[in-house]
Short mmCIF file of C-alpha atoms in Angstrom, two decimals:
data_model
loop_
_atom_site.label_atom_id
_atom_site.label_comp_id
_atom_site.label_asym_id
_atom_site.label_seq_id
_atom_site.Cartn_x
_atom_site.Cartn_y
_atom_site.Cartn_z
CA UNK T 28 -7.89 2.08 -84.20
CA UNK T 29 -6.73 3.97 -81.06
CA UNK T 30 -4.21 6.83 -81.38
CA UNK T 31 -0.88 5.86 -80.38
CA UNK T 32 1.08 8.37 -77.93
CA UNK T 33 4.19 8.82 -77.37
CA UNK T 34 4.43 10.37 -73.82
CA UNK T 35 8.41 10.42 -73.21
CA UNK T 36 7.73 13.56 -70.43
CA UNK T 37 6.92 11.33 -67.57
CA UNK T 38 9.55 8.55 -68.37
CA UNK T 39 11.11 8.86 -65.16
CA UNK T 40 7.61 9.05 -62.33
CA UNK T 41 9.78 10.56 -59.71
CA UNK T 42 12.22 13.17 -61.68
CA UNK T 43 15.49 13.23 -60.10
CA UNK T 44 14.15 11.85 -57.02
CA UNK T 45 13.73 8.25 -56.26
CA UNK T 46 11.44 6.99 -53.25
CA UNK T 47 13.61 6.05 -50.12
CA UNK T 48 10.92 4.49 -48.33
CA UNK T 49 7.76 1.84 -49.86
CA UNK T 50 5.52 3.36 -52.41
CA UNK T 51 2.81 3.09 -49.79
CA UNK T 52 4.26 6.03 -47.72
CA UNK T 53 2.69 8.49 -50.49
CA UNK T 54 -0.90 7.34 -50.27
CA UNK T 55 -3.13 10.16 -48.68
CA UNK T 56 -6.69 10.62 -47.60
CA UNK T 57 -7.89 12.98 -49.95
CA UNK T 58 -7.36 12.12 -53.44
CA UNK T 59 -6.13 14.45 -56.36
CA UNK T 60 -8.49 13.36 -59.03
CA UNK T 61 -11.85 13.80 -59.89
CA UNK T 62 -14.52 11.08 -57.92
CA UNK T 63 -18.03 10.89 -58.84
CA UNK T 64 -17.92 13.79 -61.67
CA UNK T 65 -15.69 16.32 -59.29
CA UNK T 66 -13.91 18.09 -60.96
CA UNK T 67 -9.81 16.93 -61.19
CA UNK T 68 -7.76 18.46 -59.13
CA UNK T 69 -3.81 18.21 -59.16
CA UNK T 70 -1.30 16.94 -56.51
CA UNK T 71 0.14 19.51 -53.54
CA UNK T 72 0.97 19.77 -50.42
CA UNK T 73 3.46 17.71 -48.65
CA UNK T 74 3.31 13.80 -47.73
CA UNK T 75 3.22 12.57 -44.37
CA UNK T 76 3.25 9.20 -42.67
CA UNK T 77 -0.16 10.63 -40.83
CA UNK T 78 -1.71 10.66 -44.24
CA UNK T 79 -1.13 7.44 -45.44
CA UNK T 80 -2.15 5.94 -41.93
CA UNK T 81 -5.35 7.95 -42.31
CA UNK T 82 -5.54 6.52 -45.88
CA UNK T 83 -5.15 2.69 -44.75
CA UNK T 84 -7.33 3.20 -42.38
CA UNK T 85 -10.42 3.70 -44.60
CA UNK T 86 -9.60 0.41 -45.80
CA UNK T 87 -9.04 -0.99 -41.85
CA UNK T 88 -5.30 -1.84 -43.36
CA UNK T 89 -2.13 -1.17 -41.23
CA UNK T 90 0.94 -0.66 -43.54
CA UNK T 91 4.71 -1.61 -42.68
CA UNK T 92 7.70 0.20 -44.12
CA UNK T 93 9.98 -2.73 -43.84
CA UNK T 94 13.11 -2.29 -46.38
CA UNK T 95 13.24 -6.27 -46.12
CA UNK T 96 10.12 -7.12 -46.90
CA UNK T 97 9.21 -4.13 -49.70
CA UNK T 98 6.50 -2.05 -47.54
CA UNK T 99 3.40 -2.58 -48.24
CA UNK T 100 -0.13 -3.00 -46.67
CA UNK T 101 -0.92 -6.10 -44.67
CA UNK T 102 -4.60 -6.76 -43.26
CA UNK T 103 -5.30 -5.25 -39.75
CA UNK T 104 -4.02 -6.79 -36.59
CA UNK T 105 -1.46 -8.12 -38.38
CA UNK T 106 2.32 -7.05 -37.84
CA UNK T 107 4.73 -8.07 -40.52
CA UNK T 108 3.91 -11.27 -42.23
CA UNK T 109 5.51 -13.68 -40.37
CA UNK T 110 5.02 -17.04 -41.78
CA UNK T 111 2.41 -18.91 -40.01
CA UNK T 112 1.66 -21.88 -42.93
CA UNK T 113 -1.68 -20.67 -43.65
CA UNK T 114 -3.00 -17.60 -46.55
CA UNK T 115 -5.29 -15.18 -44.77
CA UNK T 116 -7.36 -15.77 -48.00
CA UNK T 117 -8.55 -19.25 -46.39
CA UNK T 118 -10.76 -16.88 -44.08
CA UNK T 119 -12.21 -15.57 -47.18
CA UNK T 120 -13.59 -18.61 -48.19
CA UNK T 121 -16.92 -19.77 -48.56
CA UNK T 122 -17.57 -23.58 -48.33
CA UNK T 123 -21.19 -23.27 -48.24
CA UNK T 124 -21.37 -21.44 -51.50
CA UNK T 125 -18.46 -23.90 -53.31
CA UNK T 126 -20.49 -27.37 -52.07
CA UNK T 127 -23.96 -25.45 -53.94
CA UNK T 128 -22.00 -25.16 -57.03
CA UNK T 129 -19.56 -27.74 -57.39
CA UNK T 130 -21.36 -29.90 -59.63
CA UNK T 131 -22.84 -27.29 -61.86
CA UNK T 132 -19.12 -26.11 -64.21
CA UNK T 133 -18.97 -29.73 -65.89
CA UNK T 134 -19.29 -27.50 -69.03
CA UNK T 135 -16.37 -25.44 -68.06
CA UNK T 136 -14.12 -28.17 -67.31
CA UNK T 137 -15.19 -29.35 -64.07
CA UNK T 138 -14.16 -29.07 -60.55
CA UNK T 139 -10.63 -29.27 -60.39
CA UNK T 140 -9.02 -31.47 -57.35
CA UNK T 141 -7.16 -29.76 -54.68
CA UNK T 142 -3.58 -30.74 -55.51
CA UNK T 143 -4.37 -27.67 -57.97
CA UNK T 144 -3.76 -23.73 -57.35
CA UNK T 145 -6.92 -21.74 -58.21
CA UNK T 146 -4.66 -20.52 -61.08
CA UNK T 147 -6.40 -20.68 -64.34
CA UNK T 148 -5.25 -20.64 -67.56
CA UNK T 149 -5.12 -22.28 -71.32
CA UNK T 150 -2.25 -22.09 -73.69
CA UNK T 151 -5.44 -21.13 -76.58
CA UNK T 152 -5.40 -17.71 -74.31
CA UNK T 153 -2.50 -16.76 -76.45
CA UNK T 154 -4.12 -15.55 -80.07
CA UNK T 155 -1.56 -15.97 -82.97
CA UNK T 156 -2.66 -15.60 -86.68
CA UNK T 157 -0.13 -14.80 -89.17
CA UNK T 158 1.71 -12.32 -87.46
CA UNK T 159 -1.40 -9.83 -87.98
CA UNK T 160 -2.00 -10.20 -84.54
CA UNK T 161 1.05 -7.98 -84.41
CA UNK T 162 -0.65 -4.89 -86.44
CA UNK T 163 -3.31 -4.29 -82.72
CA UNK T 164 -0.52 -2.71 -79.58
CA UNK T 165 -2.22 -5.32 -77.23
CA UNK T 166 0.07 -8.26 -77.11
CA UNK T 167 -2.17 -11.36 -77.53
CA UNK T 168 0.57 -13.54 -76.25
CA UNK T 169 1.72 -12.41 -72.82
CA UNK T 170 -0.16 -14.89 -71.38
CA UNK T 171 2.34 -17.46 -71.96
CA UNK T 172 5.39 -15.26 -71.26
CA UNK T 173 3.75 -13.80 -67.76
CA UNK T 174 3.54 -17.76 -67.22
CA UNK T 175 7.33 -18.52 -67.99
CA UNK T 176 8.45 -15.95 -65.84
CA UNK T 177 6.35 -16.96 -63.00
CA UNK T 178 7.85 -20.51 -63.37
CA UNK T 179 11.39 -19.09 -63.89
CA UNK T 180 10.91 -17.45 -60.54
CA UNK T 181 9.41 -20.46 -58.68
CA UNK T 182 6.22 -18.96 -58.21
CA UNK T 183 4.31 -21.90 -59.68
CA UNK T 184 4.74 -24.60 -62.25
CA UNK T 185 2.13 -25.45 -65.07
CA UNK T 186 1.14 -28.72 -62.74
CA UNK T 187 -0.27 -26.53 -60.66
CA UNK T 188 -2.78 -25.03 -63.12
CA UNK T 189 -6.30 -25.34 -63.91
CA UNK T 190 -6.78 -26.00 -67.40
CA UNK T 191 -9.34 -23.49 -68.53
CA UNK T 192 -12.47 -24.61 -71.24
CA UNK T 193 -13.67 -22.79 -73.71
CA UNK T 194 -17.57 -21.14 -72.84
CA UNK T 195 -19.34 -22.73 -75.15
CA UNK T 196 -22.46 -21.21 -76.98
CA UNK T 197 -24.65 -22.10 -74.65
CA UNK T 198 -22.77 -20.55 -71.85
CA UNK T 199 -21.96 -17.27 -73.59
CA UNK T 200 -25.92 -17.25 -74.15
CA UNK T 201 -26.20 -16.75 -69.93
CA UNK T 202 -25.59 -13.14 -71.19
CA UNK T 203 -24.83 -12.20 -75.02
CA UNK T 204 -27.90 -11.99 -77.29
CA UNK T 205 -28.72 -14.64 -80.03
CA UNK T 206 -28.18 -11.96 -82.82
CA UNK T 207 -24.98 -10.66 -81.34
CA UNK T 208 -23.21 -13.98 -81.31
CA UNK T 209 -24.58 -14.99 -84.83
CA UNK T 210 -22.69 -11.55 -85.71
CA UNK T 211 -19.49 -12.63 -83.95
CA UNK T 212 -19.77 -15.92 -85.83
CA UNK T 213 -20.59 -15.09 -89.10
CA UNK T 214 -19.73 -11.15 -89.93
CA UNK T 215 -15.91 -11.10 -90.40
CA UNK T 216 -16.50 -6.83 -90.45
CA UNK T 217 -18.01 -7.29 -86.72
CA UNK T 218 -15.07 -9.33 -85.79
CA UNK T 219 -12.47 -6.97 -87.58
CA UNK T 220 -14.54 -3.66 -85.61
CA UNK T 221 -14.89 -5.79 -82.29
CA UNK T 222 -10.89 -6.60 -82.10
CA UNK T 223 -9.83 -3.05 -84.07
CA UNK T 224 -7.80 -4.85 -86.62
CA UNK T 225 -9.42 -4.20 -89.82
CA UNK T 226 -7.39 -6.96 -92.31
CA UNK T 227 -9.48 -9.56 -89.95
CA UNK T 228 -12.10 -8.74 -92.42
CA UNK T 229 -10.99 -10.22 -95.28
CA UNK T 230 -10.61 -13.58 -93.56
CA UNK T 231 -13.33 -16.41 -93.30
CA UNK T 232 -15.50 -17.01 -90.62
CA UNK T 233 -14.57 -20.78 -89.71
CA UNK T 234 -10.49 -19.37 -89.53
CA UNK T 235 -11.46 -16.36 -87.54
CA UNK T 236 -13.56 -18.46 -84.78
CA UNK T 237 -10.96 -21.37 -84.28
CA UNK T 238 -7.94 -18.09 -84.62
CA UNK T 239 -9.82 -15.53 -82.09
CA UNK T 240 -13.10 -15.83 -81.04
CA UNK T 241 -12.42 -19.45 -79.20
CA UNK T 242 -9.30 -18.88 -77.69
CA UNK T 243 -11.09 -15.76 -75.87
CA UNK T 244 -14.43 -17.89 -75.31
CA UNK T 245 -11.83 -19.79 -73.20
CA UNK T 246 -10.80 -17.33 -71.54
CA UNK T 247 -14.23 -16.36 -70.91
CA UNK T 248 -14.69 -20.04 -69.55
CA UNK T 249 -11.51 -19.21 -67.40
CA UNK T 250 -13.04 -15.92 -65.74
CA UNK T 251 -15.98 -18.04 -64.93
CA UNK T 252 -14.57 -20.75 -63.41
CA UNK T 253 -12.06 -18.94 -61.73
CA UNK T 254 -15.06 -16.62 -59.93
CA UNK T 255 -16.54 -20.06 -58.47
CA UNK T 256 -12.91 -21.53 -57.43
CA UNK T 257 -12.45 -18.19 -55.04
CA UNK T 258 -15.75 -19.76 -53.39
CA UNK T 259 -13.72 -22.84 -52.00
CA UNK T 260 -10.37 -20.86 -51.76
CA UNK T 261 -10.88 -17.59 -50.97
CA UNK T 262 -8.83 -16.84 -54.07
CA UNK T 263 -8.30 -17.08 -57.82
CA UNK T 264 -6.36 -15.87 -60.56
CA UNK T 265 -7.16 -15.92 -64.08
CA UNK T 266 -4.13 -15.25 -66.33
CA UNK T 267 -6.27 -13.47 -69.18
CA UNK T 268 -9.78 -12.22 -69.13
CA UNK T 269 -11.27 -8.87 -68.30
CA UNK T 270 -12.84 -8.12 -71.15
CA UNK T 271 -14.26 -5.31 -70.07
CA UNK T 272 -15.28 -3.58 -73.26
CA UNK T 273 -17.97 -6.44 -74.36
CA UNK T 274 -21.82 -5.88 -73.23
CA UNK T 275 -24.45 -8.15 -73.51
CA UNK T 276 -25.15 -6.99 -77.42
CA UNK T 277 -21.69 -5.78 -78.51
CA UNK T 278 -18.29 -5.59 -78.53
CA UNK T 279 -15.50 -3.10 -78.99
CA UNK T 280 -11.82 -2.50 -77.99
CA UNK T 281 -10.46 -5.93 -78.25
CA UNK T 282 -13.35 -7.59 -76.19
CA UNK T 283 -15.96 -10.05 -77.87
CA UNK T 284 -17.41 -11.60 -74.74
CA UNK T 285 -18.35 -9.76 -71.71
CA UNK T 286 -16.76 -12.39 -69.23
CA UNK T 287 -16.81 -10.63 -65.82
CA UNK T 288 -20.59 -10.42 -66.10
CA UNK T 289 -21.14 -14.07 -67.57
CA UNK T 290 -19.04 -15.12 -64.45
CA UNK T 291 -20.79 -13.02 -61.86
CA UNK T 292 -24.17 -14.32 -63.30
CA UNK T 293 -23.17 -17.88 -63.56
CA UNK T 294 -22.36 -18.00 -59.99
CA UNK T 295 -25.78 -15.95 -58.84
CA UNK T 296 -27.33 -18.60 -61.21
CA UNK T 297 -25.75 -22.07 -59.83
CA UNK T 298 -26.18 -20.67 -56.40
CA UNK T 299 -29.76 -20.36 -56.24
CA UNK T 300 -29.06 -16.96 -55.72
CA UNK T 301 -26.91 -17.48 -52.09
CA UNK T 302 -24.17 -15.29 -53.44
CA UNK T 303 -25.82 -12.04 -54.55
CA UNK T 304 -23.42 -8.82 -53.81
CA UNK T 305 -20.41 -8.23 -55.98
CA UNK T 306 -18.19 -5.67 -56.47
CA UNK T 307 -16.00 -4.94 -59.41
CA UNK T 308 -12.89 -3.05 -59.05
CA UNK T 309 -12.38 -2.15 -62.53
CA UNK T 310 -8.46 -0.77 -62.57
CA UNK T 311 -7.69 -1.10 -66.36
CA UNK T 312 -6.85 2.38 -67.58
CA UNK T 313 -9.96 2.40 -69.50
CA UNK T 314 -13.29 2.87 -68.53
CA UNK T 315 -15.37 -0.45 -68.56
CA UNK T 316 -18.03 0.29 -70.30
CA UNK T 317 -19.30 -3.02 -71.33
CA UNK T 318 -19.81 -4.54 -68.04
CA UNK T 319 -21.36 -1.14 -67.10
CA UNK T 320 -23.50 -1.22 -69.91
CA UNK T 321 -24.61 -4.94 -68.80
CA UNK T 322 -25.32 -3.20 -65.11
CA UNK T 323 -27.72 -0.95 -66.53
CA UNK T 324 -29.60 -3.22 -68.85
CA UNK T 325 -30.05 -5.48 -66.09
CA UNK T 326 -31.07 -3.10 -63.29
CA UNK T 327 -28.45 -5.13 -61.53
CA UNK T 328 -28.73 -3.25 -58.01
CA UNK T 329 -26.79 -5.93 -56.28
CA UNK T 330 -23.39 -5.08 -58.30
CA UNK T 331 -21.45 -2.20 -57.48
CA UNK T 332 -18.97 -0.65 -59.65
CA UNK T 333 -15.58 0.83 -58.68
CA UNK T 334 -13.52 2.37 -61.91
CA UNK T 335 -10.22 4.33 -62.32
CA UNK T 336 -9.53 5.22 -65.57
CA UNK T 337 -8.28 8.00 -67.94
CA UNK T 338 -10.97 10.43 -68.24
CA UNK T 339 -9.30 11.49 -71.59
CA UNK T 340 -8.82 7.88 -73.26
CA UNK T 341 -11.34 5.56 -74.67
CA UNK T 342 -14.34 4.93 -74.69
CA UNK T 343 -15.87 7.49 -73.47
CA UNK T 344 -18.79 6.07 -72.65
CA UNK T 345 -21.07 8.72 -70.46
CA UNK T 346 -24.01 6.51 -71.06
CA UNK T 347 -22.36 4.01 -69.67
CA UNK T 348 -20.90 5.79 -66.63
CA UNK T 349 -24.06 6.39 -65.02
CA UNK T 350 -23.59 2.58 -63.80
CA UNK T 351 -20.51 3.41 -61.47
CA UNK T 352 -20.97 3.62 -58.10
CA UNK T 353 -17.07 5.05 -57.29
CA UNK T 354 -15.57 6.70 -60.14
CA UNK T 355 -11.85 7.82 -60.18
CA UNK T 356 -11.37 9.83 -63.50
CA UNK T 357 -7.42 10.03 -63.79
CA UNK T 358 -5.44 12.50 -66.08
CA UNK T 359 -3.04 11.94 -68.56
CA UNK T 360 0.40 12.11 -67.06
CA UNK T 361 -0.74 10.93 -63.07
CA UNK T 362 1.80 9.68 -61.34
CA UNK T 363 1.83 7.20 -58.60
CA UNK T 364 1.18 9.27 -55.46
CA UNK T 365 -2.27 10.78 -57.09
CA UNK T 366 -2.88 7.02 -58.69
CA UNK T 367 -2.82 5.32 -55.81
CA UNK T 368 -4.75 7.72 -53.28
CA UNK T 369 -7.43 7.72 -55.76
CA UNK T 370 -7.49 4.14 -55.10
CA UNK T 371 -7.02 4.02 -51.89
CA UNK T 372 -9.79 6.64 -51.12
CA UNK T 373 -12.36 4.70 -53.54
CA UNK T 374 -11.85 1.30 -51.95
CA UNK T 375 -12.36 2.87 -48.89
CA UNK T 376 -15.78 4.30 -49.63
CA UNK T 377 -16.48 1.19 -51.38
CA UNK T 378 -16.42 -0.88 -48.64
CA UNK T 379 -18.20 1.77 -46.67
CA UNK T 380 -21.32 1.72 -49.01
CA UNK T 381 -21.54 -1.74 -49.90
CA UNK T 382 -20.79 -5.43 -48.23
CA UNK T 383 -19.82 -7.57 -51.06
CA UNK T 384 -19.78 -11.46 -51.52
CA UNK T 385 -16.91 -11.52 -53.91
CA UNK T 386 -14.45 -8.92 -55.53
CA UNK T 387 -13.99 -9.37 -59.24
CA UNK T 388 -10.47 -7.39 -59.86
CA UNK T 389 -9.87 -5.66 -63.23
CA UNK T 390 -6.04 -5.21 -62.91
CA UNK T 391 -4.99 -4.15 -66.60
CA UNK T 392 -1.79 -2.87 -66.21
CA UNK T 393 -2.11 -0.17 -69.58
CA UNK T 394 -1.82 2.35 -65.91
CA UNK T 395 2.03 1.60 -66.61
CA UNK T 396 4.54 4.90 -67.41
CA UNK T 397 5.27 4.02 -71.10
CA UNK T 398 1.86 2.82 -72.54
CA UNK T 399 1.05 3.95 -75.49
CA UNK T 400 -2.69 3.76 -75.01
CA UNK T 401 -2.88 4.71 -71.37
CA UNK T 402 -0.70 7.48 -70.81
CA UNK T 403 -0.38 7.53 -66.80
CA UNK T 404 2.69 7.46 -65.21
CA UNK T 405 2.48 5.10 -62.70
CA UNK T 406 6.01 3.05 -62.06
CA UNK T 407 6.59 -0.68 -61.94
CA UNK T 408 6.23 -0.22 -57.96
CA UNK T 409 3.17 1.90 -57.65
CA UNK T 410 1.22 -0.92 -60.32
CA UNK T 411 2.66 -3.42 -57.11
CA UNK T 412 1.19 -1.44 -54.72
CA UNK T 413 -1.87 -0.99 -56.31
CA UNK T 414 -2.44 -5.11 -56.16
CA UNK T 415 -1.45 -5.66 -52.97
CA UNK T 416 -3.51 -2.48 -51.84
CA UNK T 417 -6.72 -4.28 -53.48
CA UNK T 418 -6.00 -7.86 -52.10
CA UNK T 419 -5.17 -6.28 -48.49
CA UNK T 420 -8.83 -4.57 -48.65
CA UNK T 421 -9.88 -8.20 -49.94
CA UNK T 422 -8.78 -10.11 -47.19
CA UNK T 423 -9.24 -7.22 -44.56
CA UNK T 424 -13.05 -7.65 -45.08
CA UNK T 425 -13.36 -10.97 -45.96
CA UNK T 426 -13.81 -11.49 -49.01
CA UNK T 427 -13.16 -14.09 -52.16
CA UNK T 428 -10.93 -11.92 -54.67
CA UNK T 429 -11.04 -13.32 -58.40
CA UNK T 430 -8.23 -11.35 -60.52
CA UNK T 431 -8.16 -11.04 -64.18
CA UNK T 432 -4.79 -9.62 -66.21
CA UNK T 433 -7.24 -7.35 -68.35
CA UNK T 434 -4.82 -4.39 -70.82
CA UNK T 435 -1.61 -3.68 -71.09
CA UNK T 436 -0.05 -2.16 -74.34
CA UNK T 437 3.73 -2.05 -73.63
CA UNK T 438 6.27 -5.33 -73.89
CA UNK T 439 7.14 -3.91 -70.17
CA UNK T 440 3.40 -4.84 -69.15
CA UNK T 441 4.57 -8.44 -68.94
CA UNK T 442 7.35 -8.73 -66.35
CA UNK T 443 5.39 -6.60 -64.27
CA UNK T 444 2.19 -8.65 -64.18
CA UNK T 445 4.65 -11.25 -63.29
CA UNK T 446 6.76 -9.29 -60.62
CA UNK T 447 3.47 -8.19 -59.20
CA UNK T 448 1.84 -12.13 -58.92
CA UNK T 449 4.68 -12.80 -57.58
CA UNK T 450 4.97 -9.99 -54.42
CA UNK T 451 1.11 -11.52 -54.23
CA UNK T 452 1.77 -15.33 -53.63
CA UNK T 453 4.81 -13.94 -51.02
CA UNK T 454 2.85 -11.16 -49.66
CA UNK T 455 -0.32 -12.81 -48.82
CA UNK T 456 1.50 -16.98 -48.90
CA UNK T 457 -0.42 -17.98 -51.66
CA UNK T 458 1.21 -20.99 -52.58
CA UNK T 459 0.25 -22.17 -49.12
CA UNK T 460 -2.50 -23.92 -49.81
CA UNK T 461 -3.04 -27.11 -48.82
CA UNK T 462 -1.64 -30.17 -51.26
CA UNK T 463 -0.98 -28.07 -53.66
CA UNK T 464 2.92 -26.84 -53.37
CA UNK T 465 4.19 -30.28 -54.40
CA UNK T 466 1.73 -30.89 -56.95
CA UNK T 467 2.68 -32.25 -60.66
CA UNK T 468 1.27 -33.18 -63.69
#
């Protein structure tokens, strides 16, 4: 199990002081933490409106302080964002891609119509098994409660859903090994080490695959469906996944399957290999060393890596850090100005280096100021920021975004994820998309 902290000296991220303008007005050019194995640095100096436009404009992003709107960054050559009926992620979109793979997810539940949000998600996401579930600080239901509040806010309503399926052996086989799966099935000590909850152990095999292991092989199936809907839409959103712990022979820190690589590969795969590039921006406060791991088995040169995390938390993994092409190594107690330049400046060299096909998104939200496990600082409004600063860069270059809801390890983790969909869907008018506002089940 993982040490729990209490880190009560950075309850309040700005002290006395309490931002008068969007968080975006803090970003700057030159980030305070450590970047490729630099060495960290702290905050100083003052910040300047010139610094944050030199930031955004790594990422070709203009920002807007408008008190009306929230701030925030909106793509280039935009103003404000003025309705106009239309998502800028519909330029993201790749048709040609979505008609080479349409037929080929009958396994994962099919192609869903278009009276359907590429919003995926299964009510067997949310992992309940006699309240031991309770004993590991990751809630394994806030799946269904970031869904009520979205639908208590009007965001969207479960009509608009795709249903997720479970990945079935066969699928999880696209990447896990034979022997590691027949573990997973039939070891209730790899299950119990794999999810860090050691009374799983004493519980069969048959109750611990129907109780956990199948509820997150659907969410696995989610990830990858939800990486080939952003092919038609430009966009997806997975509420669960990121899993990035699991490798292609192992598990470890709540993660059995390694679903951002199964989806990445499944899409190369049904392609024909027409969608190679991908980046992963890998934002959980952990490092991801699974998927990393994965990266270097494969010699998977057409993947590039971007990941912020707490140099000081779990795993640390410097094996598996020799897979990251942009790493921001954060310490304990950053606050949101250093958080989000880091970001900021690694996007921006991101995009400089490589020219992906789609962005897989990470965004655990374990960066939050009260979690246990993560121990940043980073407010409610700088974990907003942070979303819409990665979608911006998205739809600035072009590109399909798939997002997955990844950690989180505070009760607080939950409204946020839902705040933060929500300044999405207004931000960037999601629920624009044609047929599918009035939709029903």
């Amino acid at each position: 199990m993982r040490f729990m902290f209490n880190h009560s000296f950075c309850r309040t991220p700005y002290g006395d002081r309490q931002p008068t303008e969007p968080v975006q007005w803090m970003l700057r050019t030159a980030p305070p933490v450590a970047t490729s194995g630099s060495a960290t640095t702290r905050c100083k100096g003052v910040w300047t409106r010139r610094r944050v436009a030199r930031a955004a404009a790594l990422l070709g992003i203009a920002t807007t302080a408008s008190a009306a709107s929230g701030g925030g960054m909106v793509p280039a050559g935009s103003t404000t964002l003025e309705k106009h009926g239309q998502s800028p992620f519909a330029a993201c979109a790749r048709p040609d891609i979505a008609a080479l793979i349409r037929d080929k997810y009958a396994d994962l539940g099919g192609w869903p119509s278009r009276d359907k949000l590429p919003v995926v998600y299964n009510e067997r996401y949310n992992i309940g098994f006699f309240g031991l579930e309770r004993l590991h600080p990751f809630d394994s239901k806030k799946f269904q409660r970031v869904l009520a509040l979205l639908e208590q806010a009007g965001v969207l309503h479960r009509g608009q859903l795709v249903t997720a399926a479970e990945a079935g052996h066969d699928a999880l086989r696209e990447v896990h090994t034979e022997q590691y799966l027949r573990q997973l099935n039939g070891s209730p000590l790899k299950v119990a080490q794999v999810t860090e909850l050691a009374p799983l152990m004493l519980l069969p095999p048959p109750l611990l695959r129907y109780k956990v292991l199948r509820p997150m092989a659907t969410m696995a199936g989610g990830s990858m469906l939800g990486a080939a809907l952003a092919m038609e839409r430009g966009w997806a959103i997975n509420l669960g996944g990121g899993m990035h712990h699991a490798s292609y022979n192992d598990g470890g820190g709540w993660c059995p399957y390694s679903d951002i690589t199964l989806a990445l590969r499944r899409l190369r795969a049904t392609s024909g290999g027409a969608l190679r590039r991908v980046l992963v921006v890998d934002l959980d406060v952990h490092q991801g060393n699974g998927m990393e791991r994965d990266k270097l088995a494969a010699g998977d040169q057409d993947l590039y890596i971007l990941d912020a995390y707490n140099r000081r938390a779990y795993p640390w993994d410097a094996e598996a850090k020799q897979a990251i092409d942009q790493r921001v190594e954060l310490e304990p107690g950053t606050r949101d100005e250093e958080y989000l330049a880091g970001v900021a400046g690694a996007l921006g060299r991101a995009f400089a280096d490589f020219s992906p096909e789609l962005l897989i998104y990470n965004a655990g939200t374990d960066i939050l100021d009260g979690d246990p496990l993560g121990r940043l600082c980073v407010s409610e409004a700088g974990v907003v920021e942070r979303d819409r600063l990665v979608w911006a860069a998205a739809a600035q270059h072009r590109v399909p975004i798939l997002m997955l809801l990844s950690g989180g390890y505070t009760r607080a983790s939950t409204p946020v994820i839902a705040h933060s969909i929500q300044a999405l869907f207004e931000h960037f008018e999601l629920a624009d998309e044609p047929m599918a506002s009035n939709a029903r089940s």
